GROMACS .gro file of C-alpha atoms in nm:
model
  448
    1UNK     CA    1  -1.066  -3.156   0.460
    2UNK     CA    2  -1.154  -2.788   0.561
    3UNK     CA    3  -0.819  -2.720   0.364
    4UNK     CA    4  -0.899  -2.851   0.030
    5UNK     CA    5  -1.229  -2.595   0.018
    6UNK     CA    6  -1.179  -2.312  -0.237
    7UNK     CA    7  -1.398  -2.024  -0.229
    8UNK     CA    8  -1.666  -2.028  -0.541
    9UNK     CA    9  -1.518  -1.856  -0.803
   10UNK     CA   10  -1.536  -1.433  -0.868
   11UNK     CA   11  -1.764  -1.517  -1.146
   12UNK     CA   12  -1.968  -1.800  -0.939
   13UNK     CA   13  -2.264  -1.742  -0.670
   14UNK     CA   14  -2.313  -1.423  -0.480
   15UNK     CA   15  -2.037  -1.231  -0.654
   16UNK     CA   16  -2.110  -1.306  -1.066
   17UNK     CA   17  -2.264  -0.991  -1.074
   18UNK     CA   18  -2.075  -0.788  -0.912
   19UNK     CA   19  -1.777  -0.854  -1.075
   20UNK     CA   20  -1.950  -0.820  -1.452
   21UNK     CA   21  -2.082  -0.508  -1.279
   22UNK     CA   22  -1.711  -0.394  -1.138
   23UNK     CA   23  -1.513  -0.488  -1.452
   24UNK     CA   24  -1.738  -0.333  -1.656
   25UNK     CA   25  -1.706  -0.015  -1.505
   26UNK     CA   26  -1.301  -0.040  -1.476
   27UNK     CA   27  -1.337  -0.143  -1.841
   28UNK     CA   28  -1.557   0.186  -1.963
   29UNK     CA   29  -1.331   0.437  -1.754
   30UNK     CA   30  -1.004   0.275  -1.920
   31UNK     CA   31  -1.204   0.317  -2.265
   32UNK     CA   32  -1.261   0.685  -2.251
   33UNK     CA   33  -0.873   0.773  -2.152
   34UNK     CA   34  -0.762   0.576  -2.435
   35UNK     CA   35  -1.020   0.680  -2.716
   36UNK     CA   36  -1.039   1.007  -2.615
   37UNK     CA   37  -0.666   1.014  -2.760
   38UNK     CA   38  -0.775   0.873  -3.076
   39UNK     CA   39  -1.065   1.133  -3.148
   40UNK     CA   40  -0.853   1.449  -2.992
   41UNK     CA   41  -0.772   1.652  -3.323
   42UNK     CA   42  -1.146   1.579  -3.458
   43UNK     CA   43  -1.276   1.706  -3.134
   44UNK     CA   44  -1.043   2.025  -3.127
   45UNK     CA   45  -1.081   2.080  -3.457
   46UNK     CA   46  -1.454   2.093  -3.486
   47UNK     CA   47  -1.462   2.307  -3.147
   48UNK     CA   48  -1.174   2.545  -3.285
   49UNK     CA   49  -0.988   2.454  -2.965
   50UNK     CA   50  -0.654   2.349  -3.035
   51UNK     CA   51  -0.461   2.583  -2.780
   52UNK     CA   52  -0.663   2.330  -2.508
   53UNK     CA   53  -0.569   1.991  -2.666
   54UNK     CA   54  -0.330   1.960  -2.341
   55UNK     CA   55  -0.514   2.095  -2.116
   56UNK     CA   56  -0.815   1.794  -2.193
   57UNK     CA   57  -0.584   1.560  -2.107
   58UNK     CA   58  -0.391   1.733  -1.813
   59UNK     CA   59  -0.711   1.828  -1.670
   60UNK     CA   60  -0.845   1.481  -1.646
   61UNK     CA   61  -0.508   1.336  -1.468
   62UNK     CA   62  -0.575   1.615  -1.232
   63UNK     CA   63  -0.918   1.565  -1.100
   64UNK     CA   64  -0.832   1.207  -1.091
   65UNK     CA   65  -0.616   1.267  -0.790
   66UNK     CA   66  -0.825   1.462  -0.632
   67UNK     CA   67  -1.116   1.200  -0.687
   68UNK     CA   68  -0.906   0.957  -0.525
   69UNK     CA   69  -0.800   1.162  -0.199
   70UNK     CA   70  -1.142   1.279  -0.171
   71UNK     CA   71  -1.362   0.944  -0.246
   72UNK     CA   72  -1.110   0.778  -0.077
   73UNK     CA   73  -1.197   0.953   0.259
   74UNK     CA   74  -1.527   0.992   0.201
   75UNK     CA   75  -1.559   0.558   0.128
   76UNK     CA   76  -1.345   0.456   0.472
   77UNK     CA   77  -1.573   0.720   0.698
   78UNK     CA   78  -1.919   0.587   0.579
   79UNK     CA   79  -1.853   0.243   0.354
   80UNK     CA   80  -1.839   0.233  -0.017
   81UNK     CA   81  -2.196   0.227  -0.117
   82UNK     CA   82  -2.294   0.629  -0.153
   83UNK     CA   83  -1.928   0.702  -0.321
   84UNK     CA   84  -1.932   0.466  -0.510
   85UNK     CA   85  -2.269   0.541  -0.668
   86UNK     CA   86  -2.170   0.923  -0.667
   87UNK     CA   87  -1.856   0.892  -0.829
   88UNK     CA   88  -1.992   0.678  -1.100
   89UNK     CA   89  -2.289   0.994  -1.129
   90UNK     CA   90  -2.018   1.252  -1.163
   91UNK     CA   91  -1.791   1.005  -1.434
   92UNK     CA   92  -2.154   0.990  -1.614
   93UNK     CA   93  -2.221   1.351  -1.596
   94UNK     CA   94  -1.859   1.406  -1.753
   95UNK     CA   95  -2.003   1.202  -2.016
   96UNK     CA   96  -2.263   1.395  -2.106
   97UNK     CA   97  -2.059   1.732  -2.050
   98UNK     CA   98  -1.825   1.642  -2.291
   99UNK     CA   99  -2.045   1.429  -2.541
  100UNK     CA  100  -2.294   1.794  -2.557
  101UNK     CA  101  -2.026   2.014  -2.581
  102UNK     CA  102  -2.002   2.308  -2.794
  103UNK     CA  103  -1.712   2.477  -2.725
  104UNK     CA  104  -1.380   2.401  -2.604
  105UNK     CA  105  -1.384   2.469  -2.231
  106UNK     CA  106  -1.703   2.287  -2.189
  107UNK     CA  107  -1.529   1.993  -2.317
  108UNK     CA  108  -1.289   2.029  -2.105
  109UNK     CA  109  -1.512   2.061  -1.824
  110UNK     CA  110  -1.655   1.764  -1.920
  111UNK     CA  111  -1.309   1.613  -1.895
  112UNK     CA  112  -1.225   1.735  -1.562
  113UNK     CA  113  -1.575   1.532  -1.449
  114UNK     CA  114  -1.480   1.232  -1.577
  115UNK     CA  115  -1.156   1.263  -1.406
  116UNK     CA  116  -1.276   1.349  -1.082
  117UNK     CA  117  -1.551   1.071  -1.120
  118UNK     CA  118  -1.329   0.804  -1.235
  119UNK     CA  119  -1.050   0.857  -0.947
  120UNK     CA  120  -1.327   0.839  -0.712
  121UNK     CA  121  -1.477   0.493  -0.877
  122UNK     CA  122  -1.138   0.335  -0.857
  123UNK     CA  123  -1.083   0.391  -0.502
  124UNK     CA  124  -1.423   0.292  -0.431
  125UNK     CA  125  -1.459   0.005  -0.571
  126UNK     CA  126  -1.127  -0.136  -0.411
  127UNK     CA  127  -1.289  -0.035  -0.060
  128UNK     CA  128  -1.638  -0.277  -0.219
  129UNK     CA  129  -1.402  -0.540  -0.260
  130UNK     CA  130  -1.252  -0.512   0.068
  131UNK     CA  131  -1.565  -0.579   0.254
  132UNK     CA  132  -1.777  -0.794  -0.050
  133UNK     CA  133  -1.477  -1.066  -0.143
  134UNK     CA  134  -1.304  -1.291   0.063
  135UNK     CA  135  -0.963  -1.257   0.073
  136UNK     CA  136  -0.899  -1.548  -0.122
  137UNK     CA  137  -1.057  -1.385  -0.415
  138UNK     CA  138  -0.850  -1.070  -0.386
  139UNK     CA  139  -0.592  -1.192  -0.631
  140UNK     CA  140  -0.828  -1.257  -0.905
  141UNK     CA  141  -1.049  -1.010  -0.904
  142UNK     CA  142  -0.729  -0.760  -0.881
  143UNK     CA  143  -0.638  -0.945  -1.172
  144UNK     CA  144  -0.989  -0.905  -1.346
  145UNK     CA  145  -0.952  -0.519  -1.262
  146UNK     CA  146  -0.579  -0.527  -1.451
  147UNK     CA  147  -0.752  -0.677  -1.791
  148UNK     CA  148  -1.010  -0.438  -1.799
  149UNK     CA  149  -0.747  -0.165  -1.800
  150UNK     CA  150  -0.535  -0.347  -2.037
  151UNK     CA  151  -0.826  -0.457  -2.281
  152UNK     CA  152  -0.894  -0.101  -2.371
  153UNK     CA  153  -0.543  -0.094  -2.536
  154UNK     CA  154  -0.560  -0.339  -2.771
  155UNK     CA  155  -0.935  -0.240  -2.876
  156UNK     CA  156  -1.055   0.136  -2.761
  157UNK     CA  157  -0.852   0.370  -3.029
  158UNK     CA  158  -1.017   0.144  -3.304
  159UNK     CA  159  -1.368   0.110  -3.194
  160UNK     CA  160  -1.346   0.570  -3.081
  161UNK     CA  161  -1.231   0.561  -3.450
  162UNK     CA  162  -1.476   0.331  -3.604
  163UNK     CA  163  -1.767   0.517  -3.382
  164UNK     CA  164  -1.653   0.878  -3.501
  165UNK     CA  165  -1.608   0.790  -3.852
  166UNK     CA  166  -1.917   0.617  -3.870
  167UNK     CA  167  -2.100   0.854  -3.621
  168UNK     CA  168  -1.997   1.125  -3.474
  169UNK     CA  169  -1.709   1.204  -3.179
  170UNK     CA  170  -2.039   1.267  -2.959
  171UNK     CA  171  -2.116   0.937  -2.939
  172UNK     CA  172  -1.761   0.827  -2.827
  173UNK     CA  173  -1.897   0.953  -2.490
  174UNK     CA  174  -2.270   0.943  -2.483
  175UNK     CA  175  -2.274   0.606  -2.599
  176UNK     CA  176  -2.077   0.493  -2.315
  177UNK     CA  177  -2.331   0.666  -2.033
  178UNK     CA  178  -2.579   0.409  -2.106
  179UNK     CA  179  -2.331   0.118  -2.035
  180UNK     CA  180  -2.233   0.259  -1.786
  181UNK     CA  181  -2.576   0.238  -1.639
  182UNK     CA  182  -2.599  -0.126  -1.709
  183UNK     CA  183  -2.298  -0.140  -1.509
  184UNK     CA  184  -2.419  -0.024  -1.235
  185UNK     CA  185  -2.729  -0.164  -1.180
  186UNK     CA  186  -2.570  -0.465  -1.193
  187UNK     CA  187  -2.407  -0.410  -0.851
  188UNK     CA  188  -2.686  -0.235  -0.681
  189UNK     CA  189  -2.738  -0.575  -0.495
  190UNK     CA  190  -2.380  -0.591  -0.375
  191UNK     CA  191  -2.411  -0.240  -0.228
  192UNK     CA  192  -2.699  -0.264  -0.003
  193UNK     CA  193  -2.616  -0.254   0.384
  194UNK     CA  194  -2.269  -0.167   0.288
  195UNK     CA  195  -2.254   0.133   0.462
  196UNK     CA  196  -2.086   0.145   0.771
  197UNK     CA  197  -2.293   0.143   1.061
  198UNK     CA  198  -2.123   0.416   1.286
  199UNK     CA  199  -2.046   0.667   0.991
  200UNK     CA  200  -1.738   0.903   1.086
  201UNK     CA  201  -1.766   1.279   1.042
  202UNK     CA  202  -1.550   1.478   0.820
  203UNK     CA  203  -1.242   1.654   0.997
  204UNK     CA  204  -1.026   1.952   0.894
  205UNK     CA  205  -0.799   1.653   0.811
  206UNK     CA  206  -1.003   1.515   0.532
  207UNK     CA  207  -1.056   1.905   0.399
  208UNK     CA  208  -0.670   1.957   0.414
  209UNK     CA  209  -0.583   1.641   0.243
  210UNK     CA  210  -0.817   1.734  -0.019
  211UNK     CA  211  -0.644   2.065  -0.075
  212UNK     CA  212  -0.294   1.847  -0.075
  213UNK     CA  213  -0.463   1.626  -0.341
  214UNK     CA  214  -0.496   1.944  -0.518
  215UNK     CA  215  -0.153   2.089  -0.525
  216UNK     CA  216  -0.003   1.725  -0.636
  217UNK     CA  217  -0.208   1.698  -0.950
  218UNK     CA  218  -0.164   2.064  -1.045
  219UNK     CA  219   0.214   1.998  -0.965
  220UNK     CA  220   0.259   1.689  -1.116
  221UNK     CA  221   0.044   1.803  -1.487
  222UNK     CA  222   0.300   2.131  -1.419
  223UNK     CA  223   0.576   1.835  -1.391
  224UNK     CA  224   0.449   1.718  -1.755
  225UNK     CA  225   0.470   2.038  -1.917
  226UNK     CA  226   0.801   2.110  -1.845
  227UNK     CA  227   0.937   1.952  -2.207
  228UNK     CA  228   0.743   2.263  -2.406
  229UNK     CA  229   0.993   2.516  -2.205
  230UNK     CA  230   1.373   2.611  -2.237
  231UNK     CA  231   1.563   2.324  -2.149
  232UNK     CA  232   1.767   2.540  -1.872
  233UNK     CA  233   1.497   2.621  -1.706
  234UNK     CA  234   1.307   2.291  -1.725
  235UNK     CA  235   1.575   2.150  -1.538
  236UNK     CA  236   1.580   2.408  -1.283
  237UNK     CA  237   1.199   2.373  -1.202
  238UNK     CA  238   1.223   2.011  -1.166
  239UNK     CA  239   1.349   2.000  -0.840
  240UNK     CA  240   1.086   2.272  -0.734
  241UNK     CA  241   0.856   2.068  -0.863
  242UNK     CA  242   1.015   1.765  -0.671
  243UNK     CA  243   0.971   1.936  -0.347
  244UNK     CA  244   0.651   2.108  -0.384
  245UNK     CA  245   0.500   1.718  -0.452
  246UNK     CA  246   0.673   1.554  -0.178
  247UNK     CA  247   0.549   1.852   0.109
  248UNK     CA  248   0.185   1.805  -0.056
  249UNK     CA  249   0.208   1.414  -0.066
  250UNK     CA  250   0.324   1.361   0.239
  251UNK     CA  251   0.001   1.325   0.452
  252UNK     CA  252  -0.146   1.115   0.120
  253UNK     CA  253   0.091   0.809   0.171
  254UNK     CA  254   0.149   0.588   0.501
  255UNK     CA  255   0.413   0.696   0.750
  256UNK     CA  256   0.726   0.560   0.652
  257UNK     CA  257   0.682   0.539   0.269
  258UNK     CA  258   0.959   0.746   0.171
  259UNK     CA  259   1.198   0.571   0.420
  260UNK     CA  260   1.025   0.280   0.208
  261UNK     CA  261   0.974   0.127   0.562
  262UNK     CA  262   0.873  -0.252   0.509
  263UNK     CA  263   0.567  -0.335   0.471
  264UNK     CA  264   0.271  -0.099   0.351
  265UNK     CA  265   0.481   0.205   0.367
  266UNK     CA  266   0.746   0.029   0.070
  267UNK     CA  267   0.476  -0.161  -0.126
  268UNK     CA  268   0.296   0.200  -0.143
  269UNK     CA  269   0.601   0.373  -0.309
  270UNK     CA  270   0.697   0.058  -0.479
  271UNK     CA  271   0.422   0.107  -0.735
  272UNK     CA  272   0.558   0.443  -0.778
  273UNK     CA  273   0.828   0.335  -0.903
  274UNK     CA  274   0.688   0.033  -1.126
  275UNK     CA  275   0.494   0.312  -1.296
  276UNK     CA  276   0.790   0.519  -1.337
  277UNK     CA  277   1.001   0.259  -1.537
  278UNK     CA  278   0.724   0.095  -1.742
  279UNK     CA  279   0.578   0.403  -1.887
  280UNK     CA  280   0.894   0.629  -1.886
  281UNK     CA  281   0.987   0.366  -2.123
  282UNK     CA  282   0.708   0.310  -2.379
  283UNK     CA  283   0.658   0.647  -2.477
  284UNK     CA  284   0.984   0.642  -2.651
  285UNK     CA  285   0.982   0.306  -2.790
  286UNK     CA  286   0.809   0.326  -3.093
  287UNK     CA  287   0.986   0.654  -3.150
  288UNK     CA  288   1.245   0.428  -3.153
  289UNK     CA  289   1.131   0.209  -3.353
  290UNK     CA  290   1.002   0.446  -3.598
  291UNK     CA  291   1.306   0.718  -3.566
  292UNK     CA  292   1.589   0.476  -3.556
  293UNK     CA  293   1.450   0.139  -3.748
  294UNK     CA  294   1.229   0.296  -3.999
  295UNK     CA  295   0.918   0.056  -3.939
  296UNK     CA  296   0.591   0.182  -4.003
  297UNK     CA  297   0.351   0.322  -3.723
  298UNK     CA  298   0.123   0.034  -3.743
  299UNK     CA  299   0.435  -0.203  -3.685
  300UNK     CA  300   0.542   0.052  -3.390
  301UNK     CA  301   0.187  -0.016  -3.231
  302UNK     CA  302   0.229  -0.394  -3.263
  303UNK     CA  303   0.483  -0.413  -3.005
  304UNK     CA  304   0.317  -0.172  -2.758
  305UNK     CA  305   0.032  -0.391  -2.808
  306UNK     CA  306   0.269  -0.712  -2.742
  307UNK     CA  307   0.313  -0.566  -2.377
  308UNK     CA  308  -0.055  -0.511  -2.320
  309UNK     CA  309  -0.125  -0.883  -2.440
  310UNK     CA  310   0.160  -0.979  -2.212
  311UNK     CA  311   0.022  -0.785  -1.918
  312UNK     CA  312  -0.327  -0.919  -1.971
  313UNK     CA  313  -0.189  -1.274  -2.000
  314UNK     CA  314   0.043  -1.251  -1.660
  315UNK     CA  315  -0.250  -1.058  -1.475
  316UNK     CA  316  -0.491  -1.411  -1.590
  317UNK     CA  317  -0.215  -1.607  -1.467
  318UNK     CA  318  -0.154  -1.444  -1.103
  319UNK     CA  319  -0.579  -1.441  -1.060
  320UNK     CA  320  -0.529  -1.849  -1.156
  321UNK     CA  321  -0.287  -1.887  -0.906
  322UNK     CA  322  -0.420  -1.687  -0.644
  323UNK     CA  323  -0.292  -1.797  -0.272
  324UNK     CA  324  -0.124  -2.103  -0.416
  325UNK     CA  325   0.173  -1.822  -0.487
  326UNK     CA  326   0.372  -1.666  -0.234
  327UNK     CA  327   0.281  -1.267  -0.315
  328UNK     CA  328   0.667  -1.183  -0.225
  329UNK     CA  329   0.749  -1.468  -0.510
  330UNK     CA  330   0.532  -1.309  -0.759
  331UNK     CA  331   0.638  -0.936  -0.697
  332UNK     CA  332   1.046  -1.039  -0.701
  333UNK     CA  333   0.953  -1.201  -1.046
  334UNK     CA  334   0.745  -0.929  -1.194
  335UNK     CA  335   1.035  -0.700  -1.084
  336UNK     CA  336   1.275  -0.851  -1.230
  337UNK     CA  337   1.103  -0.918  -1.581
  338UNK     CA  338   1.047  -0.530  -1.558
  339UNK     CA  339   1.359  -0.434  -1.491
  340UNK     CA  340   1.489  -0.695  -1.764
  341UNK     CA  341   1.256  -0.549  -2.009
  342UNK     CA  342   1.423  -0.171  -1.966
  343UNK     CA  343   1.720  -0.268  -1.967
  344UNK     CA  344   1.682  -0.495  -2.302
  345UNK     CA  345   1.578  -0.131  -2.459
  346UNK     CA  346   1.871   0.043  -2.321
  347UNK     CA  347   2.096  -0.252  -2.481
  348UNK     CA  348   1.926  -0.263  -2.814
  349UNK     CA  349   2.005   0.115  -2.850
  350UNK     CA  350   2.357   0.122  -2.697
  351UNK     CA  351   2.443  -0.213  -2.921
  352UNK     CA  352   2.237  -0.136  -3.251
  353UNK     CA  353   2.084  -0.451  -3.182
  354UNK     CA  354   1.756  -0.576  -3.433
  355UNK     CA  355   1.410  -0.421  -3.334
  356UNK     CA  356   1.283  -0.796  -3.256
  357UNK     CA  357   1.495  -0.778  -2.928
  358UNK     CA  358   1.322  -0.454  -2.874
  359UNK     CA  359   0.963  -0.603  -2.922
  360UNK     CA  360   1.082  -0.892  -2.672
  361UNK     CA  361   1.198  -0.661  -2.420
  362UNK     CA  362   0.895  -0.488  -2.384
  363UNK     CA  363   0.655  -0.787  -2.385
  364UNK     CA  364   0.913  -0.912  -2.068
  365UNK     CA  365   0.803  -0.583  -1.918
  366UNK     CA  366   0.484  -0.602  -1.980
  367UNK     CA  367   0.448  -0.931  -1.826
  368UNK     CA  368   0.582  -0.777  -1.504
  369UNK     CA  369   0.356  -0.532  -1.486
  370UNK     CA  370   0.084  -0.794  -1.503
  371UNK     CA  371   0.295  -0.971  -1.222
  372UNK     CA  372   0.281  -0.720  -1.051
  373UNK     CA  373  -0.011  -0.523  -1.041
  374UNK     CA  374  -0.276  -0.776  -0.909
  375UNK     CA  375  -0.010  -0.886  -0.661
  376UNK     CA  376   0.048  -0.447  -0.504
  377UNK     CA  377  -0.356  -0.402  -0.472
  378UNK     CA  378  -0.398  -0.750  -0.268
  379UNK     CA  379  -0.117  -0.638  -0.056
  380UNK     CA  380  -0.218  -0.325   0.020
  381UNK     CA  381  -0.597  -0.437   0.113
  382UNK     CA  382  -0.443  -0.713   0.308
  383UNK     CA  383  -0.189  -0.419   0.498
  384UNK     CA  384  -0.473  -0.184   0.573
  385UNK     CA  385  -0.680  -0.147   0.876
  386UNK     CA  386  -1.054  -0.141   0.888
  387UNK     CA  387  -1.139   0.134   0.754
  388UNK     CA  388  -0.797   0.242   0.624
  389UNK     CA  389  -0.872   0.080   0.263
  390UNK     CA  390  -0.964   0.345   0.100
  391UNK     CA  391  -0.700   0.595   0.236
  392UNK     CA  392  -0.432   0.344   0.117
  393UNK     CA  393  -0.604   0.274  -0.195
  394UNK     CA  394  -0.568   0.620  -0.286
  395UNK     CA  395  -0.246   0.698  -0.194
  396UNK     CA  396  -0.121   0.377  -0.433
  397UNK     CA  397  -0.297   0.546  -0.692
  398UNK     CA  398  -0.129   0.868  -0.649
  399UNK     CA  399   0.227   0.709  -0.604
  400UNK     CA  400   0.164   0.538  -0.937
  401UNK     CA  401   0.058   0.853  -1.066
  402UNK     CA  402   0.311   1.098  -0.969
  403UNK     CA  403   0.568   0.835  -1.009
  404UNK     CA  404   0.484   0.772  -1.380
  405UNK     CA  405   0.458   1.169  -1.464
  406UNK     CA  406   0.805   1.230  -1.277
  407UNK     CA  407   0.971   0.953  -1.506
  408UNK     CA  408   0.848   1.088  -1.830
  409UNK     CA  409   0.922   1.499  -1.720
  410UNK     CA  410   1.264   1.349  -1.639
  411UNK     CA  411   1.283   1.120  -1.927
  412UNK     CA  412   1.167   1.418  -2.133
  413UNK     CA  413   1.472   1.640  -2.058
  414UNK     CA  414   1.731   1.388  -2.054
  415UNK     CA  415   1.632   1.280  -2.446
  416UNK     CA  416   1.689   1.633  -2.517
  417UNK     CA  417   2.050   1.586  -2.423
  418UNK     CA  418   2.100   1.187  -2.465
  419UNK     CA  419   1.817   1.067  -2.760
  420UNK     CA  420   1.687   0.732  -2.645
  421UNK     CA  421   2.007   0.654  -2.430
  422UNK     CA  422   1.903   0.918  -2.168
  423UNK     CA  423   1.534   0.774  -2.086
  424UNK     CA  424   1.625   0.408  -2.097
  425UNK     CA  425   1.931   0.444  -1.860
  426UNK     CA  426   1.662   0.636  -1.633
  427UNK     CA  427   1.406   0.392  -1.646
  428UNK     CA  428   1.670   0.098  -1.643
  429UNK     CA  429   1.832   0.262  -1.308
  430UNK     CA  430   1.459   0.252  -1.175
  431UNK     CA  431   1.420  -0.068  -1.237
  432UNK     CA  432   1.700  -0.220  -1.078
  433UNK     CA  433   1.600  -0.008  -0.754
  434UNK     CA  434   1.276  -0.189  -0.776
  435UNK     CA  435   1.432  -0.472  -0.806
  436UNK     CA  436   1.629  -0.383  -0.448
  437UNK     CA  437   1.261  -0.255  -0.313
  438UNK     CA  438   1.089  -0.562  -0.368
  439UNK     CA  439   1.414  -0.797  -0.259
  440UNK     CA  440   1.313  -0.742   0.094
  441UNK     CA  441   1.067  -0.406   0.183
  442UNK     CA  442   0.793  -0.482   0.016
  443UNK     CA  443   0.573  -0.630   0.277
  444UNK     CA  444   0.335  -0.949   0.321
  445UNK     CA  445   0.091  -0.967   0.510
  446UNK     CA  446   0.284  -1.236   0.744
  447UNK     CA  447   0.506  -1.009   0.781
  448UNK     CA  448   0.343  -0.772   0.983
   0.00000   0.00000   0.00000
């Protein structure tokens, strides 16, 4: 029966390579924003540029959201093909930037490449597998895509140590431009005649979108920075800085999304606020851990490494299951193990509970994050128009983004005031509302 045929598999027939190709480079981007953390005081101290250590980071977050705004439009007027291979160019020229550098601001420079390129990849390839994959296959290779960010966790600040140490920090980038390569090549055959065959021009739209791209990421790294500043004033900027996001992101989301309108519109800001209660939460938990229970850093790193297992393992899972899983089923339940795993850290510190309930907690969260994630980027391919993919791509992104840096400016002020009890009553009250979100907004594609 026609029912019992199932799609070969994302590593099977026409689409083995792109998916090696496509993971690979997910994998490699993921890499360099975790390793470059490990290697960050060799690399400032050998270019004398320790009054820029933030600024590598912040810069990178920045022309990330550009990337995605800009490749984003750029991918739904004329088909992923050209972006895609541009973006990747730019990441690889970052690469090298960064991997030659002499001096400080080169490296950062470098830094703001990669950023831009990587945004730009990310977007693209989600419009690729919009028009290579059947739908059936969304699911897993979402789920692929989720392990390759995940992966990196568990193995990048080792191997950027291992390479530096061994090396030099050079090669912690230039060794990754030939992989990178590889990568590509590999999906060179996917991306011929994927162009779109009436190409649209760009409007004053797609230029002012750009420019609203801009003033997020500068607004949300000035959002970050607001825990090196008096406390009094912190708080007074935050709401500045609320407002100045919300004009500027306005035309990057779907109508409706801060109404949280069913459908796209709520699934959109629902990963905004995912992001804001999973990693408002782990940057103080092994600062907890450490501060509070006296264990060891390496111990500390166990259990964030417990929730990237977990998220790996639940994002395998959901590609296993695919279709055979209502998405609303899957998104109620990684909600809820999210939520569940905040509010197990707010518990442990009200109640002085032992640090293995701690360690549990989080690998409950992380597991609905892996839920989750695979489940929001099917939805939101399924929600979008032809040739809307990459606009809502992006602006899922961006939510994720700005809703993760909002949690931990927020999260930063209240520990100030309320150590530990103060971000996990934040990020606990989040996740209940996402809990509420996905009860009934976030939107199926049978419910259109």
């Amino acid at each position: 029966m026609d029912s019992d045929i199932r799609p070969p598999g994302i590593l099977r027939g026409p689409y083995a390579l792109t998916t090696v190709g496509a993971w690979s480079l997910v994998f490699l981007a993921a890499f360099e924003s975790l390793a470059v953390t490990t290697i960050m005081p060799i690399v400032t101290a050998d270019l004398d540029g320790r009054g820029l250590y933030a600024l590598a980071f912040s810069s990178t977050l920045a022309a990330g959201v550009v990337g995605m705004v800009g490749f984003g439009s750029w991918a739904d007027r004329r088909g992923p093909a050209v972006p895609l291979l541009v973006s990747v160019g730019t990441f690889a020229l970052g690469l090298i930037v960064a991997g030659t550098a002499t001096s400080m601001p080169v490296f950062v420079a470098g830094r703001f490449l990669q950023g831009l390129g990587a945004g730009g990849e990310t977007v693209a390839l989600y419009v690729l597998v919009a028009m290579v994959y059947p739908s059936a296959l969304h699911i897993k290779i979402f789920g692929a895509f989720a392990s390759a960010w995940v992966l990196p966790s568990m193995v990048g600040p080792f191997a950027a140590g291992l390479v530096a140490d061994a090396l030099s920090w050079h090669w912690v980038f230039l060794g990754v431009v030939a992989l990178v390569g590889v990568s590509t090549a590999l999906m060179l055959p996917s991306l011929k005649g994927r162009d779109r065959a009436d190409p649209v021009r760009a409007t004053s739209a797609d230029a002012r979108r750009v420019i609203e791209a801009a003033v997020v990421a500068v607004s949300v790294v000035a959002l970050s920075s607001l825990g090196e500043i008096e406390p009094v004033i912190a708080w007074l900027l935050v709401p500045v800085a609320v407002v100045v996001i919300g004009v500027a992101l306005r035309h990057l989301v779907p109508a409706g999304t801060y109404r949280m309108r069913a459908g796209l519109p709520a699934t959109v800001a629902f990963c905004g606020i995912a992001g804001g209660v999973f990693f408002g939460t782990e940057v103080y938990l092994p600062l907890l851990l450490h501060d509070r229970y006296g264990l060891p850093t390496w111990l500390s790193g166990i259990t964030l490494t417990a929730g990237a297992i977990a998220w790996a393992l639940a994002s395998a899972v959901q590609g296993r299951l695919g279709d055979r899983l209502d998405p609303g089923t899957a998104i109620r339940a990684g909600a809820a193990l999210l939520a569940g795993g905040a509010l197990t850290e707010l518990v442990t510190v009200v109640l002085h509970l032992p640090p293995a309930v701690a360690a549990v907690g989080w690998f409950a969260a992380g597991a609905g994050m892996g839920t989750l994630y695979p489940r929001i980027s099917t939805l939101v391919l399924a929600l979008s128009a032809p040739g809307e993919e990459g606009f809502n791509t992006a602006a899922k992104s961006i939510t994720d983004a700005v809703g993760a840096s909002a949690s931990l400016a927020v999260a930063g002020l209240l520990f100030a005031l309320f150590p530990f009890i103060g971000p996990f009553t934040l990020t606990s009250l989040l996740g209940v509302a996402a809990v509420l979100v996905a009860s009934g907004r976030v939107g199926t594609p049978s419910r259109r």
